[in-house]
Structure formats: C-alpha cells, structure tokens
Short mmCIF file of C-alpha atoms in Angstrom, two decimals:
data_model
loop_
_atom_site.label_atom_id
_atom_site.label_comp_id
_atom_site.label_asym_id
_atom_site.label_seq_id
_atom_site.Cartn_x
_atom_site.Cartn_y
_atom_site.Cartn_z
CA UNK A 1156 32.38 -15.90 9.38
CA UNK A 1157 30.49 -18.93 8.10
CA UNK A 1158 27.06 -20.25 9.08
CA UNK A 1159 28.76 -23.38 10.35
CA UNK A 1160 30.52 -21.23 12.98
CA UNK A 1161 27.26 -19.89 14.44
CA UNK A 1162 25.96 -21.62 17.60
CA UNK A 1163 22.94 -23.20 15.91
CA UNK A 1164 21.56 -26.68 16.50
CA UNK A 1165 22.37 -29.49 14.08
CA UNK A 1166 18.85 -29.60 12.52
CA UNK A 1167 19.13 -25.89 11.69
CA UNK A 1168 22.66 -26.27 10.31
CA UNK A 1169 21.40 -29.11 8.15
CA UNK A 1170 18.56 -26.93 6.83
CA UNK A 1171 20.99 -24.09 6.12
CA UNK A 1172 23.13 -26.41 4.00
CA UNK A 1173 19.99 -27.68 2.24
CA UNK A 1174 18.99 -24.16 1.12
CA UNK A 1175 22.57 -23.40 0.04
CA UNK A 1176 23.61 -20.77 2.59
CA UNK A 1177 27.32 -20.55 3.38
CA UNK A 1178 28.28 -17.02 4.37
CA UNK A 1179 25.86 -14.85 6.39
CA UNK A 1180 24.99 -11.38 5.14
CA UNK A 1181 26.02 -8.36 7.26
CA UNK A 1182 22.65 -8.10 9.01
CA UNK A 1183 22.66 -11.83 9.73
CA UNK A 1184 26.19 -11.72 11.08
CA UNK A 1185 25.40 -8.79 13.38
CA UNK A 1186 21.91 -9.85 14.48
CA UNK A 1187 22.02 -13.59 15.14
CA UNK A 1188 24.56 -13.60 18.04
CA UNK A 1189 22.70 -10.80 19.88
CA UNK A 1190 19.31 -12.44 19.40
CA UNK A 1191 20.61 -15.76 20.69
CA UNK A 1192 21.48 -13.91 23.91
CA UNK A 1193 17.83 -12.87 24.29
CA UNK A 1194 18.31 -9.17 23.57
CA UNK A 1195 15.80 -6.92 21.81
CA UNK A 1196 16.84 -5.73 18.37
CA UNK A 1197 16.21 -2.66 16.23
CA UNK A 1198 17.20 -3.49 12.66
CA UNK A 1199 17.47 -0.95 9.84
CA UNK A 1200 18.02 -2.71 6.55
CA UNK A 1201 16.88 -2.56 2.96
CA UNK A 1202 14.94 -5.28 1.27
CA UNK A 1203 17.02 -8.15 -0.05
CA UNK A 1204 19.61 -8.03 2.74
CA UNK A 1205 18.61 -11.31 4.39
CA UNK A 1206 16.40 -9.99 7.19
CA UNK A 1207 14.16 -13.07 7.30
CA UNK A 1208 16.98 -15.48 8.10
CA UNK A 1209 18.43 -12.92 10.52
CA UNK A 1210 15.42 -13.26 12.84
CA UNK A 1211 14.06 -16.70 11.84
CA UNK A 1212 17.17 -18.75 12.66
CA UNK A 1213 17.71 -17.41 16.22
CA UNK A 1214 13.98 -17.70 17.00
CA UNK A 1215 13.98 -21.35 15.88
CA UNK A 1216 17.12 -22.00 17.90
CA UNK A 1217 15.61 -20.54 21.09
CA UNK A 1218 12.37 -22.46 20.54
CA UNK A 1219 14.35 -25.68 20.25
CA UNK A 1220 16.40 -25.23 23.42
CA UNK A 1221 13.54 -23.91 25.58
CA UNK A 1222 11.95 -27.35 25.99
CA UNK A 1223 8.44 -25.86 26.11
CA UNK A 1224 5.41 -27.11 24.18
CA UNK A 1225 2.72 -25.08 22.49
CA UNK A 1226 -0.73 -24.88 24.08
CA UNK A 1227 -4.03 -25.07 22.15
CA UNK A 1228 -5.05 -21.87 20.36
CA UNK A 1229 -1.78 -20.13 21.21
CA UNK A 1230 1.47 -19.25 19.49
CA UNK A 1231 4.99 -18.90 20.85
CA UNK A 1232 6.36 -16.55 18.18
CA UNK A 1233 4.42 -13.90 16.23
CA UNK A 1234 5.73 -12.27 13.06
CA UNK A 1235 3.59 -9.33 11.95
CA UNK A 1236 3.80 -8.24 8.30
CA UNK A 1237 1.90 -5.70 6.14
CA UNK A 1238 0.93 -7.77 3.07
CA UNK A 1239 -0.36 -11.24 2.26
CA UNK A 1240 2.42 -12.01 -0.21
CA UNK A 1241 5.15 -11.11 2.25
CA UNK A 1242 3.49 -13.12 5.01
CA UNK A 1243 3.29 -16.21 2.80
CA UNK A 1244 6.93 -15.93 1.77
CA UNK A 1245 8.19 -15.44 5.33
CA UNK A 1246 6.24 -18.49 6.49
CA UNK A 1247 7.75 -20.50 3.63
CA UNK A 1248 11.22 -19.48 4.88
CA UNK A 1249 10.36 -20.69 8.40
CA UNK A 1250 9.26 -24.02 6.97
CA UNK A 1251 12.53 -24.36 5.07
CA UNK A 1252 14.67 -23.56 8.10
CA UNK A 1253 12.62 -25.84 10.41
CA UNK A 1254 12.21 -28.74 7.96
CA UNK A 1255 14.31 -31.08 10.13
CA UNK A 1256 12.60 -30.13 13.41
CA UNK A 1257 9.16 -30.57 14.93
CA UNK A 1258 8.52 -26.81 15.08
CA UNK A 1259 5.20 -25.91 13.47
CA UNK A 1260 4.28 -22.72 11.65
CA UNK A 1261 1.23 -21.29 9.92
CA UNK A 1262 0.23 -18.14 8.10
CA UNK A 1263 -3.00 -16.14 8.46
CA UNK A 1264 -4.08 -13.23 6.28
CA UNK A 1265 -7.23 -11.56 5.00
CA UNK A 1266 -8.91 -11.83 1.64
CA UNK A 1267 -9.71 -15.53 2.00
CA UNK A 1268 -11.98 -17.62 4.21
CA UNK A 1269 -10.85 -18.10 7.79
CA UNK A 1270 -12.12 -21.66 8.36
CA UNK A 1271 -8.88 -23.41 7.36
CA UNK A 1272 -6.82 -20.86 9.28
CA UNK A 1273 -8.81 -21.45 12.46
CA UNK A 1274 -8.39 -25.21 12.07
CA UNK A 1275 -4.61 -24.76 11.97
CA UNK A 1276 -4.75 -22.84 15.26
CA UNK A 1277 -6.86 -25.36 17.21
CA UNK A 1278 -3.87 -27.35 18.50
CA UNK A 1279 -1.68 -24.28 18.76
CA UNK A 1280 1.33 -23.31 16.66
CA UNK A 1281 4.95 -22.46 17.42
CA UNK A 1282 5.40 -19.72 14.81
CA UNK A 1283 2.48 -17.60 13.62
CA UNK A 1284 3.00 -15.31 10.63
CA UNK A 1285 0.11 -12.86 10.27
CA UNK A 1286 -1.20 -9.61 8.86
CA UNK A 1287 -2.70 -7.23 11.45
CA UNK A 1288 -6.33 -7.22 10.31
CA UNK A 1289 -6.87 -10.99 10.18
CA UNK A 1290 -4.96 -11.50 13.44
CA UNK A 1291 -7.24 -9.13 15.35
CA UNK A 1292 -10.25 -10.74 13.71
CA UNK A 1293 -9.28 -14.24 14.90
CA UNK A 1294 -8.38 -12.92 18.34
CA UNK A 1295 -11.87 -11.42 18.55
CA UNK A 1296 -13.32 -14.82 17.61
CA UNK A 1297 -11.17 -16.42 20.35
CA UNK A 1298 -9.50 -18.63 17.74
CA UNK A 1299 -6.03 -17.65 18.98
CA UNK A 1300 -4.56 -16.08 22.11
CA UNK A 1301 -1.26 -14.23 22.60
CA UNK A 1302 -0.94 -14.95 26.33
CA UNK A 1303 1.85 -17.53 25.80
CA UNK A 1304 3.87 -15.44 23.35
CA UNK A 1305 7.66 -15.47 23.77
CA UNK A 1306 8.89 -13.69 20.61
CA UNK A 1307 7.37 -10.73 18.76
CA UNK A 1308 8.68 -9.56 15.37
CA UNK A 1309 7.39 -6.43 13.64
CA UNK A 1310 8.77 -6.43 10.09
CA UNK A 1311 8.48 -3.64 7.50
CA UNK A 1312 7.36 -1.20 10.18
CA UNK A 1313 7.53 1.85 7.92
CA UNK A 1314 5.36 0.11 5.35
CA UNK A 1315 2.88 -0.70 8.13
CA UNK A 1316 2.50 2.99 8.90
CA UNK A 1317 2.17 3.89 5.21
CA UNK A 1318 -0.71 1.42 4.87
CA UNK A 1319 -2.50 2.79 7.95
CA UNK A 1320 -1.89 -0.16 10.30
CA UNK A 1321 -0.66 1.93 13.22
CA UNK A 1322 -3.88 1.52 15.24
CA UNK A 1323 -3.98 -2.23 14.60
CA UNK A 1324 -0.36 -2.55 15.70
CA UNK A 1325 -1.10 -0.76 18.95
CA UNK A 1326 -4.06 -3.06 19.59
CA UNK A 1327 -1.86 -6.12 19.05
CA UNK A 1328 0.93 -4.77 21.26
CA UNK A 1329 -1.59 -4.14 24.06
CA UNK A 1330 -2.46 -7.87 24.03
CA UNK A 1331 1.14 -9.09 24.31
CA UNK A 1332 2.58 -10.37 27.60
CA UNK A 1333 5.13 -8.13 29.30
CA UNK A 1334 7.87 -10.77 29.30
CA UNK A 1335 8.89 -11.30 25.67
CA UNK A 1336 11.72 -10.72 23.22
CA UNK A 1337 11.05 -8.03 20.63
CA UNK A 1338 12.48 -7.60 17.14
CA UNK A 1339 11.74 -4.44 15.15
CA UNK A 1340 12.76 -4.11 11.49
CA UNK A 1341 12.30 -1.15 9.17
CA UNK A 1342 13.94 0.08 5.97
CA UNK A 1343 13.68 3.71 7.11
CA UNK A 1344 13.52 5.35 10.52
CA UNK A 1345 11.45 8.55 10.44
CA UNK A 1346 10.25 10.08 13.70
CA UNK A 1347 6.97 8.14 13.73
CA UNK A 1348 8.81 4.83 13.41
CA UNK A 1349 11.25 5.80 16.18
CA UNK A 1350 8.36 6.59 18.54
CA UNK A 1351 6.64 3.32 17.69
CA UNK A 1352 9.83 1.34 18.32
CA UNK A 1353 10.20 2.96 21.74
CA UNK A 1354 6.76 1.64 22.77
CA UNK A 1355 7.59 -1.94 21.73
CA UNK A 1356 11.27 -2.51 22.49
CA UNK A 1357 12.81 -2.79 25.92
CA UNK A 1358 15.33 -0.10 26.95
CA UNK A 1359 18.73 -0.17 25.23
CA UNK A 1360 18.00 -2.56 22.36
CA UNK A 1361 20.75 -3.72 20.03
CA UNK A 1362 20.77 -1.47 16.97
CA UNK A 1363 21.86 -2.98 13.66
CA UNK A 1364 22.10 -0.78 10.57
CA UNK A 1365 23.70 -2.41 7.56
CA UNK A 1366 23.20 0.40 5.02
CA UNK A 1367 22.47 4.14 5.07
CA UNK A 1368 18.78 4.87 5.29
CA UNK A 1369 16.92 4.92 1.95
CA UNK A 1370 20.04 4.35 -0.15
CA UNK A 1371 19.55 1.95 -3.08
CA UNK A 1372 21.74 -1.10 -3.27
CA UNK A 1373 24.91 -0.10 -5.08
CA UNK A 1374 24.84 -3.16 -7.33
CA UNK A 1375 21.72 -1.85 -9.09
CA UNK A 1376 22.42 -0.06 -12.37
CA UNK A 1377 19.77 2.57 -13.05
CA UNK A 1378 18.50 4.21 -16.23
CA UNK A 1379 15.97 6.96 -16.84
CA UNK A 1380 13.78 7.68 -19.87
CA UNK A 1381 11.88 10.95 -20.06
CA UNK A 1382 8.76 10.28 -22.11
CA UNK A 1383 5.13 11.34 -22.29
CA UNK A 1384 2.53 9.09 -20.71
CA UNK A 1385 0.93 8.02 -23.97
CA UNK A 1386 4.13 6.42 -25.29
CA UNK A 1387 5.24 4.61 -22.13
CA UNK A 1388 3.62 1.37 -23.28
CA UNK A 1389 5.36 1.53 -26.66
CA UNK A 1390 8.71 2.21 -24.98
CA UNK A 1391 8.31 -0.73 -22.61
CA UNK A 1392 7.36 -3.02 -25.47
CA UNK A 1393 10.33 -1.87 -27.56
CA UNK A 1394 12.82 -2.38 -24.71
CA UNK A 1395 11.56 -5.90 -24.07
CA UNK A 1396 11.81 -6.78 -27.77
CA UNK A 1397 15.33 -5.37 -28.15
CA UNK A 1398 16.73 -7.02 -25.01
CA UNK A 1399 16.01 -10.75 -24.83
CA UNK A 1400 18.23 -10.95 -21.74
CA UNK A 1401 15.33 -9.40 -19.82
CA UNK A 1402 13.99 -12.79 -18.83
CA UNK A 1403 12.50 -11.99 -15.42
CA UNK A 1404 11.02 -8.50 -15.41
CA UNK A 1405 9.00 -6.78 -12.71
CA UNK A 1406 7.00 -3.69 -13.76
CA UNK A 1407 5.49 -1.32 -11.21
CA UNK A 1408 2.38 0.71 -11.97
CA UNK A 1409 0.81 3.37 -9.77
CA UNK A 1410 -2.79 2.18 -10.21
CA UNK A 1411 -4.63 -1.12 -10.60
CA UNK A 1412 -6.25 0.05 -13.83
CA UNK A 1413 -2.85 1.02 -15.16
CA UNK A 1414 -1.44 -2.42 -14.34
CA UNK A 1415 -4.22 -4.14 -16.30
CA UNK A 1416 -3.65 -1.75 -19.21
CA UNK A 1417 0.07 -2.59 -19.32
CA UNK A 1418 -0.79 -6.30 -19.42
CA UNK A 1419 -3.10 -5.76 -22.39
CA UNK A 1420 -0.40 -3.86 -24.29
CA UNK A 1421 2.24 -6.54 -23.66
CA UNK A 1422 -0.08 -9.45 -24.43
CA UNK A 1423 -0.93 -7.82 -27.75
CA UNK A 1424 2.82 -7.77 -28.50
CA UNK A 1425 3.14 -11.46 -27.65
CA UNK A 1426 4.83 -11.04 -24.26
CA UNK A 1427 3.75 -13.52 -21.57
CA UNK A 1428 2.76 -11.51 -18.54
CA UNK A 1429 0.32 -11.20 -15.64
CA UNK A 1430 -0.85 -8.53 -13.20
CA UNK A 1431 -0.97 -8.65 -9.43
CA UNK A 1432 -2.84 -6.03 -7.40
CA UNK A 1433 -5.53 -5.57 -4.77
CA UNK A 1434 -8.47 -6.26 -7.09
CA UNK A 1435 -7.16 -9.72 -7.91
CA UNK A 1436 -8.31 -12.65 -5.79
CA UNK A 1437 -5.75 -14.31 -3.56
CA UNK A 1438 -5.82 -17.42 -5.74
CA UNK A 1439 -5.04 -15.48 -8.91
CA UNK A 1440 -2.34 -13.46 -7.16
CA UNK A 1441 -0.63 -16.61 -5.91
CA UNK A 1442 -0.94 -18.22 -9.33
CA UNK A 1443 0.63 -15.21 -11.06
CA UNK A 1444 3.44 -15.09 -8.50
CA UNK A 1445 4.13 -18.81 -8.87
CA UNK A 1446 4.21 -18.57 -12.67
CA UNK A 1447 6.64 -15.68 -12.37
CA UNK A 1448 8.90 -17.64 -10.03
CA UNK A 1449 8.81 -20.67 -12.34
CA UNK A 1450 9.54 -18.38 -15.35
CA UNK A 1451 6.32 -19.42 -17.10
CA UNK A 1452 5.69 -15.71 -17.64
CA UNK A 1453 8.31 -13.14 -18.52
CA UNK A 1454 6.79 -10.01 -16.99
CA UNK A 1455 4.90 -9.48 -13.74
CA UNK A 1456 3.06 -6.15 -13.48
CA UNK A 1457 2.36 -5.04 -9.91
CA UNK A 1458 1.18 -2.08 -7.90
CA UNK A 1459 2.96 -0.87 -4.77
CA UNK A 1460 1.12 -3.49 -2.72
CA UNK A 1461 3.84 -5.83 -4.02
CA UNK A 1462 6.80 -3.47 -3.60
CA UNK A 1463 7.80 -5.31 -0.44
CA UNK A 1464 5.58 -8.33 -0.80
CA UNK A 1465 7.48 -10.03 -3.60
CA UNK A 1466 10.53 -12.11 -2.78
CA UNK A 1467 11.55 -13.69 -6.07
CA UNK A 1468 15.09 -14.74 -6.87
CA UNK A 1469 16.90 -13.72 -10.04
CA UNK A 1470 14.72 -10.73 -11.00
CA UNK A 1471 16.89 -9.25 -13.74
CA UNK A 1472 15.08 -5.94 -14.34
CA UNK A 1473 12.69 -3.67 -12.47
CA UNK A 1474 10.69 -1.09 -14.42
CA UNK A 1475 9.16 1.95 -12.74
CA UNK A 1476 6.46 2.47 -15.34
CA UNK A 1477 5.05 5.21 -13.08
CA UNK A 1478 7.23 6.96 -10.53
CA UNK A 1479 5.87 6.58 -6.99
CA UNK A 1480 4.49 9.51 -5.03
CA UNK A 1481 6.55 8.57 -1.95
CA UNK A 1482 10.32 8.58 -2.60
CA UNK A 1483 10.97 5.76 -0.10
CA UNK A 1484 8.72 3.49 -2.16
CA UNK A 1485 11.18 3.83 -5.05
CA UNK A 1486 13.90 2.24 -2.89
CA UNK A 1487 11.68 -0.72 -2.05
CA UNK A 1488 10.67 -1.18 -5.67
CA UNK A 1489 14.17 -1.40 -7.09
CA UNK A 1490 15.18 -3.57 -4.14
CA UNK A 1491 13.32 -6.44 -5.81
CA UNK A 1492 16.40 -6.95 -8.00
CA UNK A 1493 20.11 -7.35 -7.11
CA UNK A 1494 19.26 -9.75 -4.30
CA UNK A 1495 21.52 -12.36 -2.70
CA UNK A 1496 24.69 -10.69 -3.94
CA UNK A 1497 23.67 -10.50 -7.61
CA UNK A 1498 23.52 -7.52 -9.94
CA UNK A 1499 20.35 -5.91 -11.22
CA UNK A 1500 19.01 -3.14 -13.44
CA UNK A 1501 16.27 -0.63 -12.63
CA UNK A 1502 14.71 1.41 -15.46
CA UNK A 1503 12.40 4.34 -14.74
CA UNK A 1504 10.00 6.22 -17.00
CA UNK A 1505 9.40 9.88 -16.18
CA UNK A 1506 6.52 11.86 -17.70
CA UNK A 1507 6.53 15.68 -17.62
CA UNK A 1508 4.17 15.78 -14.63
CA UNK A 1509 6.45 13.36 -12.71
CA UNK A 1510 9.52 15.61 -12.67
CA UNK A 1511 8.78 16.68 -9.11
CA UNK A 1512 8.65 13.03 -8.00
CA UNK A 1513 11.97 12.40 -9.77
CA UNK A 1514 13.66 15.29 -7.97
CA UNK A 1515 12.41 13.99 -4.62
CA UNK A 1516 13.75 10.50 -5.38
CA UNK A 1517 17.18 11.80 -6.42
CA UNK A 1518 17.34 13.99 -3.34
CA UNK A 1519 16.53 11.07 -1.03
CA UNK A 1520 18.88 8.57 -2.68
CA UNK A 1521 21.61 11.15 -3.32
CA UNK A 1522 22.00 9.70 -6.81
CA UNK A 1523 21.38 11.42 -10.13
CA UNK A 1524 19.84 8.74 -12.34
CA UNK A 1525 21.58 8.68 -15.75
CA UNK A 1526 19.42 8.79 -18.86
CA UNK A 1527 19.19 5.78 -21.15
CA UNK A 1528 19.94 5.52 -24.86
CA UNK A 1529 17.83 8.12 -26.65
CA UNK A 1530 18.19 6.34 -29.99
CA UNK A 1531 15.29 4.10 -29.04
CA UNK A 1532 12.89 7.05 -29.32
CA UNK A 1533 13.35 6.96 -33.11
CA UNK A 1534 11.58 3.58 -33.16
CA UNK A 1535 8.58 4.87 -31.26
CA UNK A 1536 5.53 6.56 -32.76
CA UNK A 1537 5.64 10.37 -32.67
CA UNK A 1538 4.14 12.03 -29.62
CA UNK A 1539 0.47 12.83 -29.87
CA UNK A 1540 -0.99 16.21 -29.14
CA UNK A 1541 -2.57 16.31 -25.72
CA UNK A 1542 -6.23 17.21 -25.44
CA UNK A 1543 -7.85 18.78 -22.40
CA UNK A 1544 -9.51 15.45 -21.64
CA UNK A 1545 -6.24 13.48 -21.83
CA UNK A 1546 -4.47 16.03 -19.65
CA UNK A 1547 -7.27 15.75 -17.13
CA UNK A 1548 -6.88 11.93 -17.10
CA UNK A 1549 -3.10 11.99 -16.85
CA UNK A 1550 -2.72 14.86 -14.41
CA UNK A 1551 -2.21 13.91 -10.81
CA UNK A 1552 -3.28 16.28 -8.06
CA UNK A 1553 -4.68 18.84 -10.52
CA UNK A 1554 -8.18 19.43 -11.83
CA UNK A 1555 -8.66 20.52 -15.44
CA UNK A 1556 -5.20 22.12 -15.71
CA UNK A 1557 -5.42 23.38 -19.27
CA UNK A 1558 -9.15 24.03 -19.29
CA UNK A 1559 -8.91 26.33 -16.29
CA UNK A 1560 -6.02 28.21 -17.89
CA UNK A 1561 -7.88 28.62 -21.15
CA UNK A 1562 -10.96 29.77 -19.30
CA UNK A 1563 -8.91 32.41 -17.51
CA UNK A 1564 -7.25 33.63 -20.74
CA UNK A 1565 -10.47 33.68 -22.75
CA UNK A 1566 -12.60 35.24 -20.05
CA UNK A 1567 -14.33 38.33 -21.50
CA UNK A 1568 -14.03 41.73 -19.90
CA UNK A 1569 -16.50 42.28 -17.16
CA UNK A 1570 -19.43 44.50 -18.05
CA UNK A 1571 -21.40 46.52 -15.52
CA UNK A 1572 -24.38 44.58 -14.26
CA UNK A 1573 -27.68 45.44 -15.84
CA UNK A 1574 -30.26 47.18 -13.73
CA UNK A 1575 -33.06 44.87 -12.72
CA UNK A 1576 -36.31 45.30 -14.54
CA UNK A 1577 -38.97 47.11 -12.55
CA UNK A 1578 -42.06 45.04 -12.10
CA UNK A 1579 -45.40 46.87 -12.39
CA UNK A 1580 -46.87 47.53 -9.01
CA UNK A 1581 -50.11 45.81 -8.25
CA UNK A 1582 -52.91 47.81 -6.61
CA UNK A 1583 -53.00 47.37 -2.89
CA UNK A 1584 -55.72 45.16 -1.63
CA UNK A 1585 -57.63 45.60 1.52
CA UNK A 1586 -57.27 43.17 4.34
CA UNK A 1587 -60.74 41.92 3.63
CA UNK A 1588 -59.89 41.16 -0.04
CA UNK A 1589 -56.49 39.68 0.71
CA UNK A 1590 -57.76 37.29 3.34
CA UNK A 1591 -60.69 34.98 2.67
CA UNK A 1592 -63.76 35.45 4.76
CA UNK A 1593 -64.58 32.80 7.28
CA UNK A 1594 -67.68 30.79 6.48
CA UNK A 1595 -68.96 28.75 9.38
CA UNK A 1596 -70.99 26.49 7.08
CA UNK A 1597 -68.09 25.63 4.69
CA UNK A 1598 -64.78 26.31 6.43
CA UNK A 1599 -61.91 26.55 3.98
CA UNK A 1600 -59.50 24.18 5.72
CA UNK A 1601 -56.99 24.32 2.87
CA UNK A 1602 -56.52 28.08 3.34
CA UNK A 1603 -56.35 27.92 7.12
CA UNK A 1604 -54.09 24.85 7.24
CA UNK A 1605 -51.89 25.72 4.27
CA UNK A 1606 -49.24 27.29 6.49
CA UNK A 1607 -48.06 26.22 9.88
CA UNK A 1608 -49.03 29.53 11.40
CA UNK A 1609 -52.69 29.00 10.34
CA UNK A 1610 -53.17 25.75 12.18
CA UNK A 1611 -56.22 25.68 14.51
CA UNK A 1612 -55.58 27.49 17.75
CA UNK A 1613 -52.82 29.73 16.43
CA UNK A 1614 -52.79 33.50 16.87
CA UNK A 1615 -53.34 34.08 13.15
CA UNK A 1616 -56.42 31.88 13.22
CA UNK A 1617 -57.85 33.78 16.16
CA UNK A 1618 -57.19 37.11 14.48
CA UNK A 1619 -58.98 35.99 11.30
CA UNK A 1620 -61.90 34.69 13.33
CA UNK A 1621 -62.25 38.03 15.13
CA UNK A 1622 -62.03 39.87 11.83
CA UNK A 1623 -64.72 37.66 10.29
CA UNK A 1624 -67.05 38.17 13.27
CA UNK A 1625 -66.62 41.94 13.14
CA UNK A 1626 -67.48 42.01 9.42
CA UNK A 1627 -70.54 39.93 9.98
#
C-alpha cells in the first residue's frame, strides 16, 4: 500500500509528498482506515514506528470534511502528551501535514509564561497539543474550554503514569464531552494502562499492535561494557575518539547532576555537546535540541525526561551511560535510534551495582546483550580503589554499604554493663525546711508561681497557706 492509495484529501496528499512519505508504516497502514471510519483505537507501538502520522492524518482529514468551524476559546482536537519536547514535536508534525489547509494548531506546556499561549486560544484552535498540567491551569483560568471537542488523543499513556499524571488525566477526561472519538497509544500495556484505557475508550475499540510489548527494534545493534562508575567518562570519551562515524550521539544519564558532569568531561576532550534536563530553562532546552538536529553539536546528554520527548532523525548511536531503574525505560531510550527504517547502535555501560538492572532489562527484552570489544579497556586508566565515601555516593538504594559492614565486623565484644554509681543520700528534710514559709508582707511569687500546680487558687497553694497559718 502507498499513501497515494489512502482516502485522504488532496491538500493532505500534497503535504505527504512534501515531507517525503511514500509507503506507510505498519501502524499507519492499520490505523488510518479505521480512524477514518470514526472508530476508537487502542494502539500499542514502540517509539519511532510512525504513531504521530497514524493519528494526525486521519484527524486532519475528518476536520476537513466536517465543515465545522472552531469557536472562540475552544479546540476541536486535543492531543495530550507527557513532556514539553514531545508536545512541541507533535505540533510541528501537525503543521507540516496541514500546511496546505486552513486548519490551525497550537501547543501549550508548562515552564514558560502563559500569556502568549492564552493569546493563541482567544479565537479558538482546531488542534491543541498540550501537557496535562498547563492544560488544567488554562482551563481553570477559563482561557480554553473542551465543550466542543471532537477528537481526544492520549499518547505515551504508560509514560504519563510513570510521571504521576494519572490524576490530571482523570480530571481532563471528566471535562470531555460524551460524544467524541478517542485514540489511546502506549508502548506497553500493564494492568494500570488497561484499566485507564477502559475508562476512556468506547466499547470494542480497534486494537492495533505492531510489535511485541517492550521488545526493542530488531534493527538496533546493541553492545555492553561492564565498567566501574569512575571510568565511565573515560570510556565514553575513548569510544567517541576512536569512532568518528558517531556523528549524532544521544547519551542518557540517570541524574541531572550526572548529565552536567558528562558534558564537562566531553567538553574538556574537545567534543561539542550540550545537556538537556529538567533544571534547564525551556529556551536552553530548545536551543540544545535545535543544535543537535542541525548537527552543530555532536553529543546531546539527556535524562529520562527526554527518553520519549526527543524525535530527531538520523541518531546514529544511543549510549546508556547509566542503566535505568525501570526496564521499560531502556526500550524507549534505545528507540531514539533506528527510526524511519534505518539502522542504529545502542551501547550500554554497566557498573557492578547495576547488574540487577541489567538482568531485569534482558528478562524484559528477551535479549542477552553482547559485550563490546574489551581491548579498549587497555587504553583506559586503571581502576581506582573505592573509598567508603565514593561507595556511598555511587550506591543506589543503599546507605553506607561498606561502612556498615566494617562496623559490624569490627564491633567489639559486648561487656556486661557497669553498675551505676550510688549517689550519697542526702539527709531528709522536714516539710517546713523543704517548703518556704509564707510571708504575708513579702510573698515569694517566684516560688509559688514557678510550677503550674502552684498558681494562685490551686490545691497546693491552699495546703501551703494552711501549713503557714498553723506554724504561725
């Protein structure tokens, strides 16, 4: 099947030819005809399989033939995504596919001011691409309404749940009109995702699954290097220097601090690179992503916030500098390469404390990752002896691993507790000596009011007054 054989309007066919599409991918071939018939869809597909065109083209076609017009502060189609980068890229795809039509689109996301986004919504918009938090914020400000919605797309549903957006999604779904067409996409389908899909989709949706769940794309060639944490930076630097064909490299770090540290190591070696993570402003993140797309920088270092938020063509290599805690995240990371029918290479570094993560990844993907060329280790500095402080920094999920063990081994034998020293007994004092006498001329308020029980009117005060009167 060719795109020219699909029942799409001439402006869309013209846009498809402009972007260079000829043959639809499996998910596009299976999804587009069903969506054009107005059916709900449950799509299970990995990243890089052409999901965006699979739902964007039929939505644009139905918007064209409906003959309706957008109302102020409303949208006709809503695409909900987990990250800012992914939302921006999906909206760019809608603009490409609708470039020869009058269909409007805009993108709203957090982390930036909302004034320009609200201005775009004043006249209404046909396609609204949004992240959950900013969408609910603008709905609360009455800047946009979902009452006229016709199409609802929830993309990267499993990532939404991982990032804690489940409550926001339910709030959005509660605001949607009953009559609408729903599209639900996810790379994996655990029980939580299945239950969420049942609350959004109409009964008997079309199910499209183009690849086994959580299986990496077969065109990706994988390599594994077992190495201690301290030498990961040297190994990455050496691999980049030995292989000039690594022209567009994406490196994944577990932490933001780790991403910045990788950038410093590579910049010191003369490698053009940049980092993208949550602590970076939206402007700097977009600038780094644009420079990476334009090949002005060779390496882009990212945290998992970008595992599904980066859609860059021709990524030759993906490095897992740190193995992810969640095995499914590994699939999304390496899915940044081998896109659009091309080949790709994924290289993973595994430290001793990451062996458990490696076993979980190999169990999920049903692939034993082959080890890379060990000859490169001869060019690296020798491993350094770990100190208790370095182990504490590098350990994940453990507190003072070696220090506690040493403390247990070096703990001296328990000795019987010493008997407490006997304090010399003080001679007993009479009640009259222990308690101050009451003097009506100079009442000792400090003594009487020192404790709560000695406040005026209390029983203790009355007893002391009676005792003083009897002595007098």
